[in-house]
Amino acid sequence: MLKATKLALAATGMILAAAPALAQTVPLIERAKLFGNPEKTGARLSPDGKWISFIAPRDGVLNVWVAPASDPAAAKPLTAEKTRPIRTSFWAPDSSQILYVNDKGGDENFRLYGVAVTGGEARDYTPFDKVRVEPMGVSPLIRDRILIGLNNRDPRWHDVHSLDLKTGKLTLVMQNDGYGAFMADDALNVRLASRPRADGGDDWFPVTANKVGTTPIVSYGLDDSLTTQPLGFTTDGKTLYWADSRDRDTGAIVAEDAAGKATVVAQDARVDLGGGLFNPKTGVIEAYEQEYLKSEYVPVGDAVKADLAFLKAQNKGEFTVTSRTDADDKWLIAFDAVNAPAATYVYDRRAKTLTLLYVSRPALVGAPLVPMHPMVIKSRDGLDLVSYLTLPKGADANGDGKADKPVPMVLFVHGGPWGRDGYGYNSYHQWMANRGYAVLSVNFRASTGFGKKFLAAGNMEWGKKMHDDLLDATAWAVQQGVTTKDKIAIMGGSYGGYATLAGVAFTPDAFACGVDIVGPSNLNTLLAAIPPYWEAGKQQMYRRMGNPTTPEGQAILKDRSPLFAADKITKPLLIGQGANDPRVNVRESDQIVDAMKAKNIPVTYVVFPDEGHGFARPVNNIAFNAVTENFLAGCLGGRAEPVGDALKASTAEVRHGAEFVKGLTPTPAQPATGE
């Protein structure tokens, strides 16, 4: 173990600084209130409207509950998961049971389960080891079965099966010999199949009587690959909706009729469209969702126009329609006020009334939560970077997002990188702001939702122009007086973890410290270890990152890999990793920790043996965040709730560098790094 002398700590910026006076009068929000189990979440109306399901703790673990829609207080638990939380569920079409998927220890080999609304043992519909289920088709017309994909024959490809929900019988519908996706109609007939192309795009073929045609009806290359895809058929099967960016920059919603005639339903020059509200009976689009700085529904026609206007007029924050009955008389609405915990209401369309169902985290009601400020930051080459800034309470007296004086800042980078940050309540933003930090999240180039040119601007730019966007955002924050150049930390998970490693390795003077959560350090080994069921997306990844099967690609990937610049790291680094991560193998963290240890560069490394790509169990998430906030306090000088016993309730293994975080102790008899 590296000896931590005062001189070494001073050289890496680890001497504790005084907490900013700004936050001293603001009550500290306990980590458990922010990152522990929600009281209730994920509510769904049964199709027949008689039941409401939701996910809530049972003996400390998230499980499925159900209640009569007429008496939500009479809820009862239906499942009894003891370790791995259930995080999502959906109703069987006949309203007789609730279906959900779960994995083991974060391995992402999801199985499909069903549990009757009347109770009883949960049924494992896909009892296969090292197999991942993918729901493919659920219909309001066919109540007794659904379509699912299973990769038990070939781990690369999911064969289409029909699942009888009463008997559990699986019937092979189509063997998959190289198709990345399928689209079925509401008669549960497979109508489309996509095959990945060598250029990173896709060809979509018609399917008739479970036979794939030989001539594609839609084809596109790499540029349109993340912005063009079918959305679904109307119930009568006569109209197919597409998100379509061909011949335009942003993805529009297009309706294609049986004759192949395409009509643009909606488009927005700023953002890609693809989500919205579709009538539960007819499948006809009634509103689309537009998200630039914030998200909102835009009605298509008059079917739900009055409903959306009514919900907006409630002034409870942004809202999302999360569930609708088949009769479409009741909706569930989630309201997000940003500086208050989310709340879910039952909306009666006929009576035009809202009835509170639950507040997801009632322990946060009245807590000193703060607003989020959306803004656009210009990159050095003129791109618009949609970004979100959160400031500590009292840091902007006018409430306009302009800091009264500089405070330490955390640059919080999203994963993907083909994803995006959005406006809304964010536990990490609230937590760090409460500790005295400004928090900035940036949609750097390659983020999704802003058109294919913005996406393509990130191709082959890992660690280069994508990183420049993050640097430009921090320069903006310094220029605006939000923070100072020497008080900026970088933090994120997955790609955000990579960005953290790239930040401290490639630009060692840009950040005061970094927190990497399941981030890759070596892009060649990352791509060599991706799961086999990512086969359909491999060429796209190669063309956006670098091709590891060619010498030129290997050289690019090595050049962009922080591992090979680990000796340049001079600032404190904290790494968190799930041992079972199928996306970013534990070796990615092991490698860079070993490289830093070999050079006597301080690094703190925490591994969770029962987690995968991120920390699903709240006790583990709380444990790592306990380490994180005390690490940041040592680096930036903010406040921190002591580590205390947070790690004892978790499976955390502190494999290296406990001495660099106040209150942290190494795990006894820890395994050697790399095992």
Tab-separated table of N, CA, C and O in Angstrom, residues 448-549:
chain	number	residue	atom	x	y	z
A	448	THR	N	-27.158	12.217	-28.052
A	448	THR	CA	-28.297	11.965	-28.933
A	448	THR	C	-29.420	12.966	-28.705
A	448	THR	O	-29.552	13.546	-27.629
A	449	GLY	N	-30.225	13.139	-29.738
A	449	GLY	CA	-31.410	13.982	-29.632
A	449	GLY	C	-31.298	15.303	-30.348
A	449	GLY	O	-32.289	16.025	-30.474
A	450	PHE	N	-30.091	15.628	-30.852
A	450	PHE	CA	-29.872	16.950	-31.434
A	450	PHE	C	-29.541	16.888	-32.924
A	450	PHE	O	-28.916	17.793	-33.469
A	451	GLY	N	-29.963	15.825	-33.582
A	451	GLY	CA	-29.742	15.708	-35.013
A	451	GLY	C	-28.502	14.906	-35.351
A	451	GLY	O	-27.603	14.717	-34.539
A	452	LYS	N	-28.472	14.443	-36.603
A	452	LYS	CA	-27.392	13.530	-36.987
A	452	LYS	C	-26.064	14.258	-37.229
A	452	LYS	O	-25.001	13.655	-37.083
A	453	LYS	N	-26.096	15.548	-37.579
A	453	LYS	CA	-24.830	16.274	-37.734
A	453	LYS	C	-24.128	16.405	-36.395
A	453	LYS	O	-22.901	16.258	-36.302
A	454	PHE	N	-24.898	16.691	-35.361
A	454	PHE	CA	-24.324	16.813	-34.019
A	454	PHE	C	-23.768	15.465	-33.564
A	454	PHE	O	-22.699	15.396	-32.955
A	455	LEU	N	-24.500	14.406	-33.870
A	455	LEU	CA	-24.030	13.060	-33.549
A	455	LEU	C	-22.740	12.745	-34.283
A	455	LEU	O	-21.750	12.290	-33.686
A	456	ALA	N	-22.734	12.996	-35.600
A	456	ALA	CA	-21.574	12.657	-36.423
A	456	ALA	C	-20.343	13.481	-36.062
A	456	ALA	O	-19.212	13.043	-36.287
A	457	ALA	N	-20.561	14.652	-35.484
A	457	ALA	CA	-19.424	15.483	-35.078
A	457	ALA	C	-18.590	14.808	-34.001
A	457	ALA	O	-17.446	15.194	-33.759
A	458	GLY	N	-19.160	13.766	-33.359
A	458	GLY	CA	-18.428	13.022	-32.350
A	458	GLY	C	-17.756	11.770	-32.866
A	458	GLY	O	-17.030	11.098	-32.117
A	459	ASN	N	-17.980	11.432	-34.140
A	459	ASN	CA	-17.366	10.230	-34.683
A	459	ASN	C	-15.845	10.322	-34.637
A	459	ASN	O	-15.258	11.325	-35.077
A	460	MET	N	-15.221	9.302	-34.099
A	460	MET	CA	-13.756	9.208	-33.986
A	460	MET	C	-13.170	10.331	-33.127
A	460	MET	O	-12.000	10.683	-33.270
A	461	GLU	N	-13.984	10.875	-32.213
A	461	GLU	CA	-13.526	12.016	-31.409
A	461	GLU	C	-13.518	11.722	-29.916
A	461	GLU	O	-13.504	12.649	-29.107
A	462	TRP	N	-13.538	10.438	-29.530
A	462	TRP	CA	-13.358	10.120	-28.107
A	462	TRP	C	-12.017	10.687	-27.643
A	462	TRP	O	-10.982	10.481	-28.284
A	463	GLY	N	-12.055	11.407	-26.541
A	463	GLY	CA	-10.821	11.962	-25.988
A	463	GLY	C	-10.271	13.146	-26.756
A	463	GLY	O	-9.238	13.707	-26.384
A	464	LYS	N	-10.952	13.553	-27.832
A	464	LYS	CA	-10.488	14.679	-28.645
A	464	LYS	C	-11.545	15.790	-28.604
A	464	LYS	O	-11.713	16.451	-27.593
A	465	LYS	N	-12.302	15.968	-29.705
A	465	LYS	CA	-13.269	17.064	-29.741
A	465	LYS	C	-14.409	16.865	-28.752
A	465	LYS	O	-14.970	17.852	-28.252
A	466	MET	N	-14.761	15.614	-28.462
A	466	MET	CA	-15.771	15.380	-27.430
A	466	MET	C	-15.268	15.904	-26.091
A	466	MET	O	-16.028	16.481	-25.304
A	467	HIS	N	-13.990	15.695	-25.837
A	467	HIS	CA	-13.400	16.208	-24.592
A	467	HIS	C	-13.244	17.729	-24.651
A	467	HIS	O	-13.409	18.416	-23.629
A	468	ASP	N	-12.944	18.253	-25.848
A	468	ASP	CA	-12.842	19.710	-25.989
A	468	ASP	C	-14.147	20.393	-25.592
A	468	ASP	O	-14.141	21.476	-24.994
A	469	ASP	N	-15.281	19.765	-25.923
A	469	ASP	CA	-16.573	20.347	-25.546
A	469	ASP	C	-16.691	20.480	-24.031
A	469	ASP	O	-17.215	21.488	-23.518
A	470	LEU	N	-16.214	19.475	-23.307
A	470	LEU	CA	-16.258	19.540	-21.845
A	470	LEU	C	-15.333	20.636	-21.328
A	470	LEU	O	-15.680	21.373	-20.390
A	471	LEU	N	-14.170	20.751	-21.943
A	471	LEU	CA	-13.249	21.815	-21.541
A	471	LEU	C	-13.827	23.190	-21.849
A	471	LEU	O	-13.669	24.138	-21.061
A	472	ASP	N	-14.501	23.310	-22.991
A	472	ASP	CA	-15.123	24.594	-23.344
A	472	ASP	C	-16.213	24.967	-22.342
A	472	ASP	O	-16.389	26.149	-21.995
A	473	ALA	N	-16.942	23.965	-21.864
A	473	ALA	CA	-17.993	24.233	-20.880
A	473	ALA	C	-17.405	24.679	-19.551
A	473	ALA	O	-17.952	25.580	-18.892
A	474	THR	N	-16.298	24.073	-19.139
A	474	THR	CA	-15.673	24.520	-17.889
A	474	THR	C	-15.092	25.920	-18.049
A	474	THR	O	-15.150	26.728	-17.113
A	475	ALA	N	-14.544	26.229	-19.230
A	475	ALA	CA	-14.029	27.581	-19.471
A	475	ALA	C	-15.158	28.600	-19.401
A	475	ALA	O	-14.988	29.708	-18.862
A	476	TRP	N	-16.330	28.222	-19.939
A	476	TRP	CA	-17.511	29.093	-19.839
A	476	TRP	C	-17.876	29.332	-18.381
A	476	TRP	O	-18.176	30.465	-17.975
A	477	ALA	N	-17.863	28.267	-17.576
A	477	ALA	CA	-18.241	28.394	-16.167
A	477	ALA	C	-17.275	29.316	-15.423
A	477	ALA	O	-17.695	30.099	-14.559
A	478	VAL	N	-16.004	29.247	-15.765
A	478	VAL	CA	-15.016	30.142	-15.134
A	478	VAL	C	-15.267	31.576	-15.586
A	478	VAL	O	-15.275	32.516	-14.775
A	479	GLN	N	-15.490	31.751	-16.879
A	479	GLN	CA	-15.723	33.090	-17.420
A	479	GLN	C	-16.975	33.729	-16.827
A	479	GLN	O	-17.012	34.944	-16.577
A	480	GLN	N	-18.002	32.914	-16.566
A	480	GLN	CA	-19.258	33.423	-16.023
A	480	GLN	C	-19.204	33.631	-14.509
A	480	GLN	O	-20.188	34.077	-13.916
A	481	GLY	N	-18.096	33.289	-13.892
A	481	GLY	CA	-17.977	33.461	-12.454
A	481	GLY	C	-18.651	32.382	-11.643
A	481	GLY	O	-18.863	32.547	-10.432
A	482	VAL	N	-19.010	31.269	-12.270
A	482	VAL	CA	-19.617	30.159	-11.547
A	482	VAL	C	-18.599	29.501	-10.634
A	482	VAL	O	-18.896	29.114	-9.503
A	483	THR	N	-17.367	29.366	-11.128
A	483	THR	CA	-16.316	28.670	-10.395
A	483	THR	C	-14.967	29.267	-10.750
A	483	THR	O	-14.890	30.241	-11.517
A	484	THR	N	-13.927	28.693	-10.214
A	484	THR	CA	-12.566	29.093	-10.555
A	484	THR	C	-11.848	27.905	-11.173
A	484	THR	O	-12.205	26.740	-10.937
A	485	LYS	N	-10.841	28.176	-11.953
A	485	LYS	CA	-10.169	27.154	-12.751
A	485	LYS	C	-9.579	26.038	-11.902
A	485	LYS	O	-9.510	24.887	-12.356
A	486	ASP	N	-9.179	26.348	-10.666
A	486	ASP	CA	-8.504	25.352	-9.830
A	486	ASP	C	-9.465	24.566	-8.946
A	486	ASP	O	-9.027	23.736	-8.146
A	487	LYS	N	-10.767	24.799	-9.084
A	487	LYS	CA	-11.740	24.139	-8.210
A	487	LYS	C	-12.819	23.409	-9.004
A	487	LYS	O	-14.004	23.502	-8.705
A	488	ILE	N	-12.393	22.657	-10.026
A	488	ILE	CA	-13.341	21.911	-10.853
A	488	ILE	C	-12.978	20.431	-10.805
A	488	ILE	O	-11.855	20.041	-11.115
A	489	ALA	N	-13.949	19.606	-10.414
A	489	ALA	CA	-13.795	18.150	-10.467
A	489	ALA	C	-14.577	17.625	-11.663
A	489	ALA	O	-15.550	18.241	-12.104
A	490	ILE	N	-14.164	16.483	-12.182
A	490	ILE	CA	-14.892	15.818	-13.255
A	490	ILE	C	-15.340	14.454	-12.753
A	490	ILE	O	-14.594	13.756	-12.070
A	491	MET	N	-16.591	14.095	-13.083
A	491	MET	CA	-17.185	12.872	-12.548
A	491	MET	C	-18.198	12.323	-13.540
A	491	MET	O	-18.852	13.080	-14.248
A	492	GLY	N	-18.313	11.011	-13.603
A	492	GLY	CA	-19.344	10.410	-14.442
A	492	GLY	C	-19.250	8.905	-14.456
A	492	GLY	O	-18.294	8.317	-13.937
A	493	GLY	N	-20.275	8.279	-15.058
A	493	GLY	CA	-20.326	6.830	-15.160
A	493	GLY	C	-20.324	6.377	-16.604
A	493	GLY	O	-20.814	7.074	-17.496
A	494	SER	N	-19.748	5.206	-16.869
A	494	SER	CA	-19.671	4.622	-18.205
A	494	SER	C	-18.852	5.554	-19.101
A	494	SER	O	-17.686	5.790	-18.812
A	495	TYR	N	-19.446	6.123	-20.182
A	495	TYR	CA	-18.644	7.085	-20.941
A	495	TYR	C	-18.211	8.241	-20.049
A	495	TYR	O	-17.106	8.773	-20.199
A	496	GLY	N	-19.074	8.645	-19.109
A	496	GLY	CA	-18.684	9.707	-18.181
A	496	GLY	C	-17.478	9.315	-17.351
A	496	GLY	O	-16.663	10.169	-16.976
A	497	GLY	N	-17.342	8.004	-17.047
A	497	GLY	CA	-16.153	7.517	-16.367
A	497	GLY	C	-14.940	7.597	-17.266
A	497	GLY	O	-13.839	7.970	-16.829
A	498	TYR	N	-15.133	7.243	-18.542
A	498	TYR	CA	-14.043	7.399	-19.516
A	498	TYR	C	-13.626	8.862	-19.596
A	498	TYR	O	-12.426	9.184	-19.604
A	499	ALA	N	-14.600	9.769	-19.689
A	499	ALA	CA	-14.287	11.196	-19.778
A	499	ALA	C	-13.499	11.659	-18.560
A	499	ALA	O	-12.620	12.516	-18.663
A	500	THR	N	-13.828	11.091	-17.401
A	500	THR	CA	-13.078	11.419	-16.191
A	500	THR	C	-11.633	10.976	-16.315
A	500	THR	O	-10.696	11.743	-16.030
A	501	LEU	N	-11.422	9.726	-16.741
A	501	LEU	CA	-10.059	9.228	-16.910
A	501	LEU	C	-9.312	10.034	-17.973
A	501	LEU	O	-8.129	10.368	-17.798
A	502	ALA	N	-9.991	10.337	-19.084
A	502	ALA	CA	-9.372	11.148	-20.128
A	502	ALA	C	-9.021	12.529	-19.597
A	502	ALA	O	-7.957	13.084	-19.920
A	503	GLY	N	-9.911	13.071	-18.765
A	503	GLY	CA	-9.663	14.405	-18.223
A	503	GLY	C	-8.419	14.481	-17.365
A	503	GLY	O	-7.592	15.387	-17.521
A	504	VAL	N	-8.267	13.522	-16.457
A	504	VAL	CA	-7.115	13.587	-15.548
A	504	VAL	C	-5.838	13.089	-16.208
A	504	VAL	O	-4.732	13.446	-15.776
A	505	ALA	N	-5.959	12.276	-17.287
A	505	ALA	CA	-4.769	11.740	-17.956
A	505	ALA	C	-4.308	12.618	-19.118
A	505	ALA	O	-3.122	12.921	-19.251
A	506	PHE	N	-5.254	13.038	-19.980
A	506	PHE	CA	-4.887	13.808	-21.164
A	506	PHE	C	-4.741	15.301	-20.884
A	506	PHE	O	-3.971	15.982	-21.552
A	507	THR	N	-5.507	15.808	-19.921
A	507	THR	CA	-5.440	17.234	-19.562
A	507	THR	C	-5.250	17.334	-18.049
A	507	THR	O	-6.165	17.740	-17.330
A	508	PRO	N	-4.097	16.926	-17.549
A	508	PRO	CA	-3.904	16.781	-16.097
A	508	PRO	C	-4.025	18.062	-15.293
A	508	PRO	O	-4.188	18.007	-14.070
A	509	ASP	N	-3.969	19.208	-15.970
A	509	ASP	CA	-4.081	20.471	-15.239
A	509	ASP	C	-5.489	21.062	-15.297
A	509	ASP	O	-5.745	22.115	-14.702
A	510	ALA	N	-6.409	20.388	-15.993
A	510	ALA	CA	-7.740	20.958	-16.201
A	510	ALA	C	-8.676	20.732	-15.023
A	510	ALA	O	-9.612	21.509	-14.820
A	511	PHE	N	-8.424	19.671	-14.249
A	511	PHE	CA	-9.344	19.310	-13.180
A	511	PHE	C	-8.590	19.089	-11.876
A	511	PHE	O	-7.453	18.620	-11.872
A	512	ALA	N	-9.257	19.422	-10.780
A	512	ALA	CA	-8.641	19.263	-9.466
A	512	ALA	C	-8.641	17.805	-9.027
A	512	ALA	O	-7.805	17.392	-8.220
A	513	CYS	N	-9.599	16.999	-9.544
A	513	CYS	CA	-9.701	15.588	-9.192
A	513	CYS	C	-10.769	14.955	-10.070
A	513	CYS	O	-11.468	15.652	-10.820
A	514	GLY	N	-10.915	13.636	-9.979
A	514	GLY	CA	-11.887	12.953	-10.806
A	514	GLY	C	-12.515	11.764	-10.106
A	514	GLY	O	-11.875	11.114	-9.269
A	515	VAL	N	-13.769	11.476	-10.452
A	515	VAL	CA	-14.488	10.303	-9.942
A	515	VAL	C	-14.983	9.512	-11.147
A	515	VAL	O	-15.851	9.977	-11.891
A	516	ASP	N	-14.416	8.334	-11.333
A	516	ASP	CA	-14.753	7.455	-12.454
A	516	ASP	C	-15.596	6.293	-11.952
A	516	ASP	O	-15.160	5.537	-11.088
A	517	ILE	N	-16.794	6.141	-12.512
A	517	ILE	CA	-17.677	5.019	-12.180
A	517	ILE	C	-17.811	4.153	-13.424
A	517	ILE	O	-18.309	4.608	-14.455
A	518	VAL	N	-17.352	2.932	-13.343
A	518	VAL	CA	-17.404	1.931	-14.422
A	518	VAL	C	-17.014	2.514	-15.773
A	518	VAL	O	-17.677	2.280	-16.792
A	519	GLY	N	-15.910	3.224	-15.812
A	519	GLY	CA	-15.440	3.813	-17.053
A	519	GLY	C	-14.330	2.991	-17.684
A	519	GLY	O	-13.476	2.443	-16.986
A	520	PRO	N	-14.303	2.877	-19.020
A	520	PRO	CA	-13.237	2.138	-19.697
A	520	PRO	C	-11.935	2.933	-19.745
A	520	PRO	O	-11.951	4.144	-19.950
A	521	SER	N	-10.831	2.225	-19.574
A	521	SER	CA	-9.515	2.872	-19.636
A	521	SER	C	-8.753	2.506	-20.893
A	521	SER	O	-7.857	3.233	-21.313
A	522	ASN	N	-9.098	1.370	-21.523
A	522	ASN	CA	-8.389	0.868	-22.700
A	522	ASN	C	-9.448	0.514	-23.737
A	522	ASN	O	-10.157	-0.476	-23.604
A	523	LEU	N	-9.566	1.316	-24.785
A	523	LEU	CA	-10.666	1.135	-25.731
A	523	LEU	C	-10.520	-0.130	-26.564
A	523	LEU	O	-11.520	-0.681	-27.045
A	524	ASN	N	-9.309	-0.609	-26.746
A	524	ASN	CA	-9.135	-1.877	-27.456
A	524	ASN	C	-9.676	-3.048	-26.641
A	524	ASN	O	-10.402	-3.902	-27.166
A	525	THR	N	-9.334	-3.100	-25.372
A	525	THR	CA	-9.845	-4.201	-24.555
A	525	THR	C	-11.326	-4.030	-24.259
A	525	THR	O	-12.056	-5.012	-24.087
A	526	LEU	N	-11.807	-2.791	-24.227
A	526	LEU	CA	-13.243	-2.557	-24.065
A	526	LEU	C	-14.015	-3.223	-25.200
A	526	LEU	O	-14.961	-3.977	-24.971
A	527	LEU	N	-13.617	-2.946	-26.437
A	527	LEU	CA	-14.338	-3.474	-27.584
A	527	LEU	C	-14.133	-4.977	-27.748
A	527	LEU	O	-14.994	-5.669	-28.298
A	528	ALA	N	-13.018	-5.490	-27.246
A	528	ALA	CA	-12.773	-6.932	-27.323
A	528	ALA	C	-13.654	-7.714	-26.361
A	528	ALA	O	-13.865	-8.921	-26.547
A	529	ALA	N	-14.181	-7.036	-25.344
A	529	ALA	CA	-14.917	-7.733	-24.280
A	529	ALA	C	-16.401	-7.412	-24.264
A	529	ALA	O	-17.096	-7.795	-23.327
A	530	ILE	N	-16.922	-6.729	-25.289
A	530	ILE	CA	-18.342	-6.387	-25.269
A	530	ILE	C	-19.177	-7.667	-25.357
A	530	ILE	O	-18.735	-8.673	-25.909
A	531	PRO	N	-20.399	-7.651	-24.819
A	531	PRO	CA	-21.228	-8.861	-24.824
A	531	PRO	C	-21.525	-9.331	-26.248
A	531	PRO	O	-21.636	-8.513	-27.172
A	532	PRO	N	-21.681	-10.639	-26.453
A	532	PRO	CA	-21.952	-11.155	-27.808
A	532	PRO	C	-23.246	-10.623	-28.403
A	532	PRO	O	-23.365	-10.485	-29.625
A	533	TYR	N	-24.243	-10.283	-27.554
A	533	TYR	CA	-25.521	-9.802	-28.088
A	533	TYR	C	-25.451	-8.359	-28.565
A	533	TYR	O	-26.449	-7.802	-29.019
A	534	TRP	N	-24.259	-7.746	-28.507
A	534	TRP	CA	-24.053	-6.442	-29.124
A	534	TRP	C	-23.579	-6.574	-30.575
A	534	TRP	O	-23.190	-5.594	-31.195
A	535	GLU	N	-23.608	-7.785	-31.100
A	535	GLU	CA	-23.077	-8.042	-32.438
A	535	GLU	C	-23.672	-7.100	-33.486
A	535	GLU	O	-22.950	-6.588	-34.350
A	536	ALA	N	-24.970	-6.841	-33.403
A	536	ALA	CA	-25.623	-6.018	-34.421
A	536	ALA	C	-25.101	-4.590	-34.444
A	536	ALA	O	-25.136	-3.924	-35.484
A	537	GLY	N	-24.598	-4.118	-33.319
A	537	GLY	CA	-24.129	-2.741	-33.246
A	537	GLY	C	-22.633	-2.572	-33.347
A	537	GLY	O	-22.127	-1.444	-33.238
A	538	LYS	N	-21.909	-3.666	-33.591
A	538	LYS	CA	-20.450	-3.592	-33.572
A	538	LYS	C	-19.885	-2.662	-34.640
A	538	LYS	O	-19.025	-1.833	-34.360
A	539	GLN	N	-20.383	-2.808	-35.872
A	539	GLN	CA	-19.831	-1.977	-36.943
A	539	GLN	C	-20.092	-0.495	-36.682
A	539	GLN	O	-19.257	0.359	-37.005
A	540	GLN	N	-21.239	-0.208	-36.106
A	540	GLN	CA	-21.529	1.183	-35.781
A	540	GLN	C	-20.548	1.711	-34.737
A	540	GLN	O	-20.031	2.827	-34.862
A	541	MET	N	-20.274	0.911	-33.705
A	541	MET	CA	-19.314	1.323	-32.689
A	541	MET	C	-17.923	1.497	-33.295
A	541	MET	O	-17.209	2.463	-32.982
A	542	TYR	N	-17.538	0.568	-34.163
A	542	TYR	CA	-16.213	0.663	-34.785
A	542	TYR	C	-16.072	1.950	-35.589
A	542	TYR	O	-15.017	2.598	-35.575
A	543	ARG	N	-17.131	2.324	-36.298
A	543	ARG	CA	-17.056	3.509	-37.152
A	543	ARG	C	-17.220	4.810	-36.364
A	543	ARG	O	-16.910	5.882	-36.882
A	544	ARG	N	-17.695	4.710	-35.153
A	544	ARG	CA	-17.802	5.913	-34.325
A	544	ARG	C	-16.634	6.049	-33.345
A	544	ARG	O	-16.399	7.132	-32.811
A	545	MET	N	-15.918	4.937	-33.103
A	545	MET	CA	-14.831	4.957	-32.122
A	545	MET	C	-13.465	4.651	-32.721
A	545	MET	O	-12.458	5.270	-32.375
A	546	GLY	N	-13.418	3.661	-33.621
A	546	GLY	CA	-12.170	3.125	-34.144
A	546	GLY	C	-12.330	1.620	-34.276
A	546	GLY	O	-12.949	0.983	-33.426
A	547	ASN	N	-11.765	1.061	-35.343
A	547	ASN	CA	-11.963	-0.353	-35.634
A	547	ASN	C	-10.826	-1.190	-35.059
A	547	ASN	O	-9.696	-1.127	-35.545
A	548	PRO	N	-11.098	-2.007	-34.034
A	548	PRO	CA	-10.027	-2.775	-33.399
A	548	PRO	C	-9.535	-3.940	-34.245
A	548	PRO	O	-8.570	-4.612	-33.863
A	549	THR	N	-10.184	-4.206	-35.393
A	549	THR	CA	-9.741	-5.304	-36.255
A	549	THR	C	-8.730	-4.848	-37.300
A	549	THR	O	-8.262	-5.664	-38.096
